[in-house]
Amino acid sequence: MEDSELIELVQLAQRGDREAFGRLAACYQPTLFAIALRRLRNRAEAYETVQDVLIQAMRKLPQLREPERFAGWIRQIAVRMSINRAVRRPPDVSHGNEAVNYTEGAENSPLDCLLESERAAAVWGGLSRLRDLDRKTLIAFYVEGRSLKEMSDDFASPVGTIKRRLHTARSRLREELGELELQTA
Protein backbone atom coordinates (compact mmCIF):
# COMPACT_ATOMS: atom_id res chain seq x y z
CA MET A 1 0.00 0.00 0.00
CA GLU A 2 1.39 3.40 -0.96
CA ASP A 3 1.85 6.12 1.65
CA SER A 4 -0.74 8.42 0.11
CA GLU A 5 -3.34 5.62 0.01
CA LEU A 6 -2.54 4.67 3.60
CA ILE A 7 -2.93 8.26 4.82
CA GLU A 8 -6.20 8.65 2.95
CA LEU A 9 -7.61 5.39 4.38
CA VAL A 10 -6.55 6.32 7.91
CA GLN A 11 -8.14 9.76 7.62
CA LEU A 12 -11.36 8.24 6.27
CA ALA A 13 -11.38 5.65 9.06
CA GLN A 14 -10.79 8.39 11.65
CA ARG A 15 -13.96 10.08 10.37
CA GLY A 16 -15.92 6.86 10.90
CA ASP A 17 -15.65 5.13 7.50
CA ARG A 18 -15.84 1.45 8.46
CA GLU A 19 -15.02 0.26 4.95
CA ALA A 20 -11.74 2.20 5.06
CA PHE A 21 -10.91 0.65 8.43
CA GLY A 22 -11.81 -2.77 7.01
CA ARG A 23 -9.29 -2.28 4.20
CA LEU A 24 -6.63 -1.23 6.73
CA ALA A 25 -7.43 -4.25 8.89
CA ALA A 26 -7.22 -6.63 5.92
CA CYS A 27 -3.86 -5.16 4.93
CA TYR A 28 -2.27 -5.35 8.39
CA GLN A 29 -3.90 -8.51 9.77
CA PRO A 30 -1.10 -10.87 8.58
CA THR A 31 1.56 -8.68 10.21
CA LEU A 32 -0.42 -8.41 13.44
CA PHE A 33 -0.95 -12.18 13.48
CA ALA A 34 2.80 -12.77 13.06
CA ILE A 35 3.56 -10.41 15.96
CA ALA A 36 1.03 -12.10 18.24
CA LEU A 37 2.03 -15.63 17.23
CA ARG A 38 5.71 -14.94 17.87
CA ARG A 39 4.96 -13.89 21.45
CA LEU A 40 2.11 -16.26 22.29
CA ARG A 41 3.18 -19.38 20.34
CA ASN A 42 -0.45 -20.39 20.07
CA ARG A 43 -2.41 -19.82 16.85
CA ALA A 44 -5.83 -19.57 18.53
CA GLU A 45 -4.63 -17.05 21.09
CA ALA A 46 -2.78 -15.10 18.40
CA TYR A 47 -5.96 -14.92 16.31
CA GLU A 48 -7.99 -13.71 19.30
CA THR A 49 -5.32 -11.15 20.13
CA VAL A 50 -5.42 -9.79 16.56
CA GLN A 51 -9.18 -9.33 16.89
CA ASP A 52 -8.66 -7.47 20.17
CA VAL A 53 -5.94 -5.33 18.57
CA LEU A 54 -8.24 -4.36 15.70
CA ILE A 55 -11.04 -3.44 18.10
CA GLN A 56 -8.66 -1.38 20.21
CA ALA A 57 -7.24 0.31 17.10
CA MET A 58 -10.71 1.17 15.82
CA ARG A 59 -11.61 2.76 19.17
CA LYS A 60 -8.32 4.66 19.52
CA LEU A 61 -7.87 5.64 15.86
CA PRO A 62 -9.24 9.19 16.33
CA GLN A 63 -6.37 9.79 18.79
CA LEU A 64 -3.71 9.06 16.13
CA ARG A 65 -2.37 12.50 15.21
CA GLU A 66 -0.08 11.47 12.37
CA PRO A 67 -1.84 9.10 9.93
CA GLU A 68 1.45 8.25 8.21
CA ARG A 69 2.54 6.50 11.43
CA PHE A 70 -0.40 4.09 11.41
CA ALA A 71 1.70 1.00 10.61
CA GLY A 72 4.04 1.44 13.59
CA TRP A 73 1.18 2.52 15.83
CA ILE A 74 -0.94 -0.58 15.20
CA ARG A 75 2.10 -2.89 15.44
CA GLN A 76 2.90 -1.39 18.85
CA ILE A 77 -0.66 -2.08 19.99
CA ALA A 78 -0.21 -5.69 18.86
CA VAL A 79 3.08 -6.02 20.75
CA ARG A 80 1.63 -4.63 23.98
CA MET A 81 -1.58 -6.65 23.83
CA SER A 82 0.38 -9.84 23.05
CA ILE A 83 2.72 -9.27 25.96
CA ASN A 84 -0.20 -8.51 28.28
CA ARG A 85 -2.02 -11.65 27.19
CA ALA A 86 1.10 -13.80 27.63
CA VAL A 87 1.72 -12.41 31.11
CA ARG A 88 -1.88 -12.73 32.28
CA ARG A 89 -2.59 -16.25 31.04
CA PRO A 90 -2.13 -19.08 33.51
CA PRO A 91 1.09 -21.06 33.07
CA ASP A 92 0.84 -24.17 30.93
CA VAL A 93 1.15 -27.27 33.07
CA SER A 94 0.74 -29.65 30.17
CA HIS A 95 0.71 -29.24 26.44
CA GLY A 96 -1.83 -31.99 25.73
CA ASN A 97 -0.49 -34.50 23.22
CA GLU A 98 2.94 -32.86 23.27
CA ALA A 99 3.44 -34.19 26.81
CA VAL A 100 2.47 -37.70 25.71
CA ASN A 101 4.67 -37.57 22.60
CA TYR A 102 7.72 -36.19 24.43
CA THR A 103 10.99 -37.48 23.07
CA GLU A 104 14.57 -37.01 24.25
CA GLY A 105 16.06 -33.76 23.01
CA ALA A 106 12.75 -31.94 22.56
CA GLU A 107 13.20 -28.24 23.21
CA ASN A 108 10.05 -27.68 25.29
CA SER A 109 9.72 -30.74 27.47
CA PRO A 110 7.16 -30.82 30.29
CA LEU A 111 10.02 -30.40 32.75
CA ASP A 112 11.23 -27.29 30.87
CA CYS A 113 7.71 -25.87 31.00
CA LEU A 114 7.45 -26.55 34.72
CA LEU A 115 10.82 -24.95 35.43
CA GLU A 116 9.91 -21.92 33.31
CA SER A 117 6.62 -21.44 35.17
CA GLU A 118 8.44 -21.75 38.52
CA ARG A 119 10.98 -19.13 37.40
CA ALA A 120 8.17 -16.81 36.32
CA ALA A 121 6.40 -17.28 39.66
CA ALA A 122 9.66 -16.50 41.48
CA VAL A 123 10.18 -13.32 39.45
CA TRP A 124 6.61 -12.15 40.09
CA GLY A 125 7.07 -12.95 43.78
CA GLY A 126 10.29 -10.94 43.83
CA LEU A 127 8.54 -8.07 42.06
CA SER A 128 5.77 -8.06 44.67
CA ARG A 129 8.37 -7.56 47.43
CA LEU A 130 9.98 -4.53 45.75
CA ARG A 131 9.13 -0.94 46.49
CA ASP A 132 6.27 0.46 44.43
CA LEU A 133 8.44 2.64 42.17
CA ASP A 134 10.89 -0.19 41.45
CA ARG A 135 8.06 -2.59 40.65
CA LYS A 136 6.25 -0.09 38.41
CA THR A 137 9.48 0.74 36.58
CA LEU A 138 10.33 -2.90 35.84
CA ILE A 139 6.78 -3.80 34.82
CA ALA A 140 6.47 -0.78 32.53
CA PHE A 141 9.70 -1.65 30.71
CA TYR A 142 9.75 -5.45 30.66
CA VAL A 143 6.08 -6.46 30.84
CA GLU A 144 4.28 -3.60 29.12
CA GLY A 145 7.10 -3.03 26.64
CA ARG A 146 7.21 0.74 27.12
CA SER A 147 10.11 2.66 25.65
CA LEU A 148 12.38 4.82 27.78
CA LYS A 149 10.77 7.91 26.23
CA GLU A 150 7.25 6.70 27.07
CA MET A 151 8.34 5.90 30.61
CA SER A 152 9.95 9.33 30.86
CA ASP A 153 6.60 10.90 29.98
CA ASP A 154 4.59 8.58 32.25
CA PHE A 155 6.86 9.00 35.27
CA ALA A 156 7.54 12.71 34.58
CA SER A 157 11.30 12.08 34.81
CA PRO A 158 14.20 12.47 32.37
CA VAL A 159 15.29 9.43 30.34
CA GLY A 160 18.57 9.30 32.29
CA THR A 161 16.63 8.98 35.55
CA ILE A 162 14.52 6.18 34.06
CA LYS A 163 17.71 4.33 33.03
CA ARG A 164 19.10 4.68 36.55
CA ARG A 165 15.80 3.48 38.07
CA LEU A 166 15.82 0.44 35.79
CA HIS A 167 19.39 -0.39 36.78
CA THR A 168 18.62 0.05 40.49
CA ALA A 169 15.33 -1.88 40.30
CA ARG A 170 17.03 -4.78 38.45
CA SER A 171 19.70 -4.91 41.16
CA ARG A 172 17.08 -4.96 43.90
CA LEU A 173 15.10 -7.67 42.13
CA ARG A 174 18.29 -9.71 41.72
CA GLU A 175 18.89 -9.37 45.49
CA GLU A 176 15.30 -10.46 46.22
CA LEU A 177 15.66 -13.48 43.97
CA GLY A 178 19.04 -14.34 45.54
CA GLU A 179 17.51 -14.23 49.02
CA LEU A 180 14.71 -16.49 47.82
CA GLU A 181 17.24 -19.08 46.61
CA LEU A 182 19.01 -18.99 49.99
CA GLN A 183 15.70 -19.51 51.85
CA THR A 184 14.70 -22.51 49.72
CA ALA A 185 18.14 -24.17 49.85
Coordinates of C-alpha atoms in Angstrom, one line a residue:
M1 CA 0.0 0.0 0.0
E2 CA 1.4 3.4 -1.0
D3 CA 1.8 6.1 1.7
S4 CA -0.7 8.4 0.1
E5 CA -3.3 5.6 0.0
L6 CA -2.5 4.7 3.6
I7 CA -2.9 8.3 4.8
E8 CA -6.2 8.6 2.9
L9 CA -7.6 5.4 4.4
V10 CA -6.5 6.3 7.9
Q11 CA -8.1 9.8 7.6
L12 CA -11.4 8.2 6.3
A13 CA -11.4 5.7 9.1
Q14 CA -10.8 8.4 11.6
R15 CA -14.0 10.1 10.4
G16 CA -15.9 6.9 10.9
D17 CA -15.7 5.1 7.5
R18 CA -15.8 1.4 8.5
E19 CA -15.0 0.3 4.9
A20 CA -11.7 2.2 5.1
F21 CA -10.9 0.6 8.4
G22 CA -11.8 -2.8 7.0
R23 CA -9.3 -2.3 4.2
L24 CA -6.6 -1.2 6.7
A25 CA -7.4 -4.2 8.9
A26 CA -7.2 -6.6 5.9
C27 CA -3.9 -5.2 4.9
Y28 CA -2.3 -5.3 8.4
Q29 CA -3.9 -8.5 9.8
P30 CA -1.1 -10.9 8.6
T31 CA 1.6 -8.7 10.2
L32 CA -0.4 -8.4 13.4
F33 CA -0.9 -12.2 13.5
A34 CA 2.8 -12.8 13.1
I35 CA 3.6 -10.4 16.0
A36 CA 1.0 -12.1 18.2
L37 CA 2.0 -15.6 17.2
R38 CA 5.7 -14.9 17.9
R39 CA 5.0 -13.9 21.5
L40 CA 2.1 -16.3 22.3
R41 CA 3.2 -19.4 20.3
N42 CA -0.5 -20.4 20.1
R43 CA -2.4 -19.8 16.8
A44 CA -5.8 -19.6 18.5
E45 CA -4.6 -17.0 21.1
A46 CA -2.8 -15.1 18.4
Y47 CA -6.0 -14.9 16.3
E48 CA -8.0 -13.7 19.3
T49 CA -5.3 -11.1 20.1
V50 CA -5.4 -9.8 16.6
Q51 CA -9.2 -9.3 16.9
D52 CA -8.7 -7.5 20.2
V53 CA -5.9 -5.3 18.6
L54 CA -8.2 -4.4 15.7
I55 CA -11.0 -3.4 18.1
Q56 CA -8.7 -1.4 20.2
A57 CA -7.2 0.3 17.1
M58 CA -10.7 1.2 15.8
R59 CA -11.6 2.8 19.2
K60 CA -8.3 4.7 19.5
L61 CA -7.9 5.6 15.9
P62 CA -9.2 9.2 16.3
Q63 CA -6.4 9.8 18.8
L64 CA -3.7 9.1 16.1
R65 CA -2.4 12.5 15.2
E66 CA -0.1 11.5 12.4
P67 CA -1.8 9.1 9.9
E68 CA 1.4 8.2 8.2
R69 CA 2.5 6.5 11.4
F70 CA -0.4 4.1 11.4
A71 CA 1.7 1.0 10.6
G72 CA 4.0 1.4 13.6
W73 CA 1.2 2.5 15.8
I74 CA -0.9 -0.6 15.2
R75 CA 2.1 -2.9 15.4
Q76 CA 2.9 -1.4 18.9
I77 CA -0.7 -2.1 20.0
A78 CA -0.2 -5.7 18.9
V79 CA 3.1 -6.0 20.8
R80 CA 1.6 -4.6 24.0
M81 CA -1.6 -6.7 23.8
S82 CA 0.4 -9.8 23.0
I83 CA 2.7 -9.3 26.0
N84 CA -0.2 -8.5 28.3
R85 CA -2.0 -11.7 27.2
A86 CA 1.1 -13.8 27.6
V87 CA 1.7 -12.4 31.1
R88 CA -1.9 -12.7 32.3
R89 CA -2.6 -16.2 31.0
P90 CA -2.1 -19.1 33.5
P91 CA 1.1 -21.1 33.1
D92 CA 0.8 -24.2 30.9
V93 CA 1.1 -27.3 33.1
S94 CA 0.7 -29.6 30.2
H95 CA 0.7 -29.2 26.4
G96 CA -1.8 -32.0 25.7
N97 CA -0.5 -34.5 23.2
E98 CA 2.9 -32.9 23.3
A99 CA 3.4 -34.2 26.8
V100 CA 2.5 -37.7 25.7
N101 CA 4.7 -37.6 22.6
Y102 CA 7.7 -36.2 24.4
T103 CA 11.0 -37.5 23.1
E104 CA 14.6 -37.0 24.2
G105 CA 16.1 -33.8 23.0
A106 CA 12.8 -31.9 22.6
E107 CA 13.2 -28.2 23.2
N108 CA 10.0 -27.7 25.3
S109 CA 9.7 -30.7 27.5
P110 CA 7.2 -30.8 30.3
L111 CA 10.0 -30.4 32.8
D112 CA 11.2 -27.3 30.9
C113 CA 7.7 -25.9 31.0
L114 CA 7.5 -26.5 34.7
L115 CA 10.8 -25.0 35.4
E116 CA 9.9 -21.9 33.3
S117 CA 6.6 -21.4 35.2
E118 CA 8.4 -21.8 38.5
R119 CA 11.0 -19.1 37.4
A120 CA 8.2 -16.8 36.3
A121 CA 6.4 -17.3 39.7
A122 CA 9.7 -16.5 41.5
V123 CA 10.2 -13.3 39.4
W124 CA 6.6 -12.2 40.1
G125 CA 7.1 -13.0 43.8
G126 CA 10.3 -10.9 43.8
L127 CA 8.5 -8.1 42.1
S128 CA 5.8 -8.1 44.7
R129 CA 8.4 -7.6 47.4
L130 CA 10.0 -4.5 45.7
R131 CA 9.1 -0.9 46.5
D132 CA 6.3 0.5 44.4
L133 CA 8.4 2.6 42.2
D134 CA 10.9 -0.2 41.5
R135 CA 8.1 -2.6 40.6
K136 CA 6.2 -0.1 38.4
T137 CA 9.5 0.7 36.6
L138 CA 10.3 -2.9 35.8
I139 CA 6.8 -3.8 34.8
A140 CA 6.5 -0.8 32.5
F141 CA 9.7 -1.7 30.7
Y142 CA 9.8 -5.5 30.7
V143 CA 6.1 -6.5 30.8
E144 CA 4.3 -3.6 29.1
G145 CA 7.1 -3.0 26.6
R146 CA 7.2 0.7 27.1
S147 CA 10.1 2.7 25.6
L148 CA 12.4 4.8 27.8
K149 CA 10.8 7.9 26.2
E150 CA 7.3 6.7 27.1
M151 CA 8.3 5.9 30.6
S152 CA 10.0 9.3 30.9
D153 CA 6.6 10.9 30.0
D154 CA 4.6 8.6 32.2
F155 CA 6.9 9.0 35.3
A156 CA 7.5 12.7 34.6
S157 CA 11.3 12.1 34.8
P158 CA 14.2 12.5 32.4
V159 CA 15.3 9.4 30.3
G160 CA 18.6 9.3 32.3
T161 CA 16.6 9.0 35.5
I162 CA 14.5 6.2 34.1
K163 CA 17.7 4.3 33.0
R164 CA 19.1 4.7 36.5
R165 CA 15.8 3.5 38.1
L166 CA 15.8 0.4 35.8
H167 CA 19.4 -0.4 36.8
T168 CA 18.6 0.0 40.5
A169 CA 15.3 -1.9 40.3
R170 CA 17.0 -4.8 38.5
S171 CA 19.7 -4.9 41.2
R172 CA 17.1 -5.0 43.9
L173 CA 15.1 -7.7 42.1
R174 CA 18.3 -9.7 41.7
E175 CA 18.9 -9.4 45.5
E176 CA 15.3 -10.5 46.2
L177 CA 15.7 -13.5 44.0
G178 CA 19.0 -14.3 45.5
E179 CA 17.5 -14.2 49.0
L180 CA 14.7 -16.5 47.8
E181 CA 17.2 -19.1 46.6
L182 CA 19.0 -19.0 50.0
Q183 CA 15.7 -19.5 51.9
T184 CA 14.7 -22.5 49.7
A185 CA 18.1 -24.2 49.8

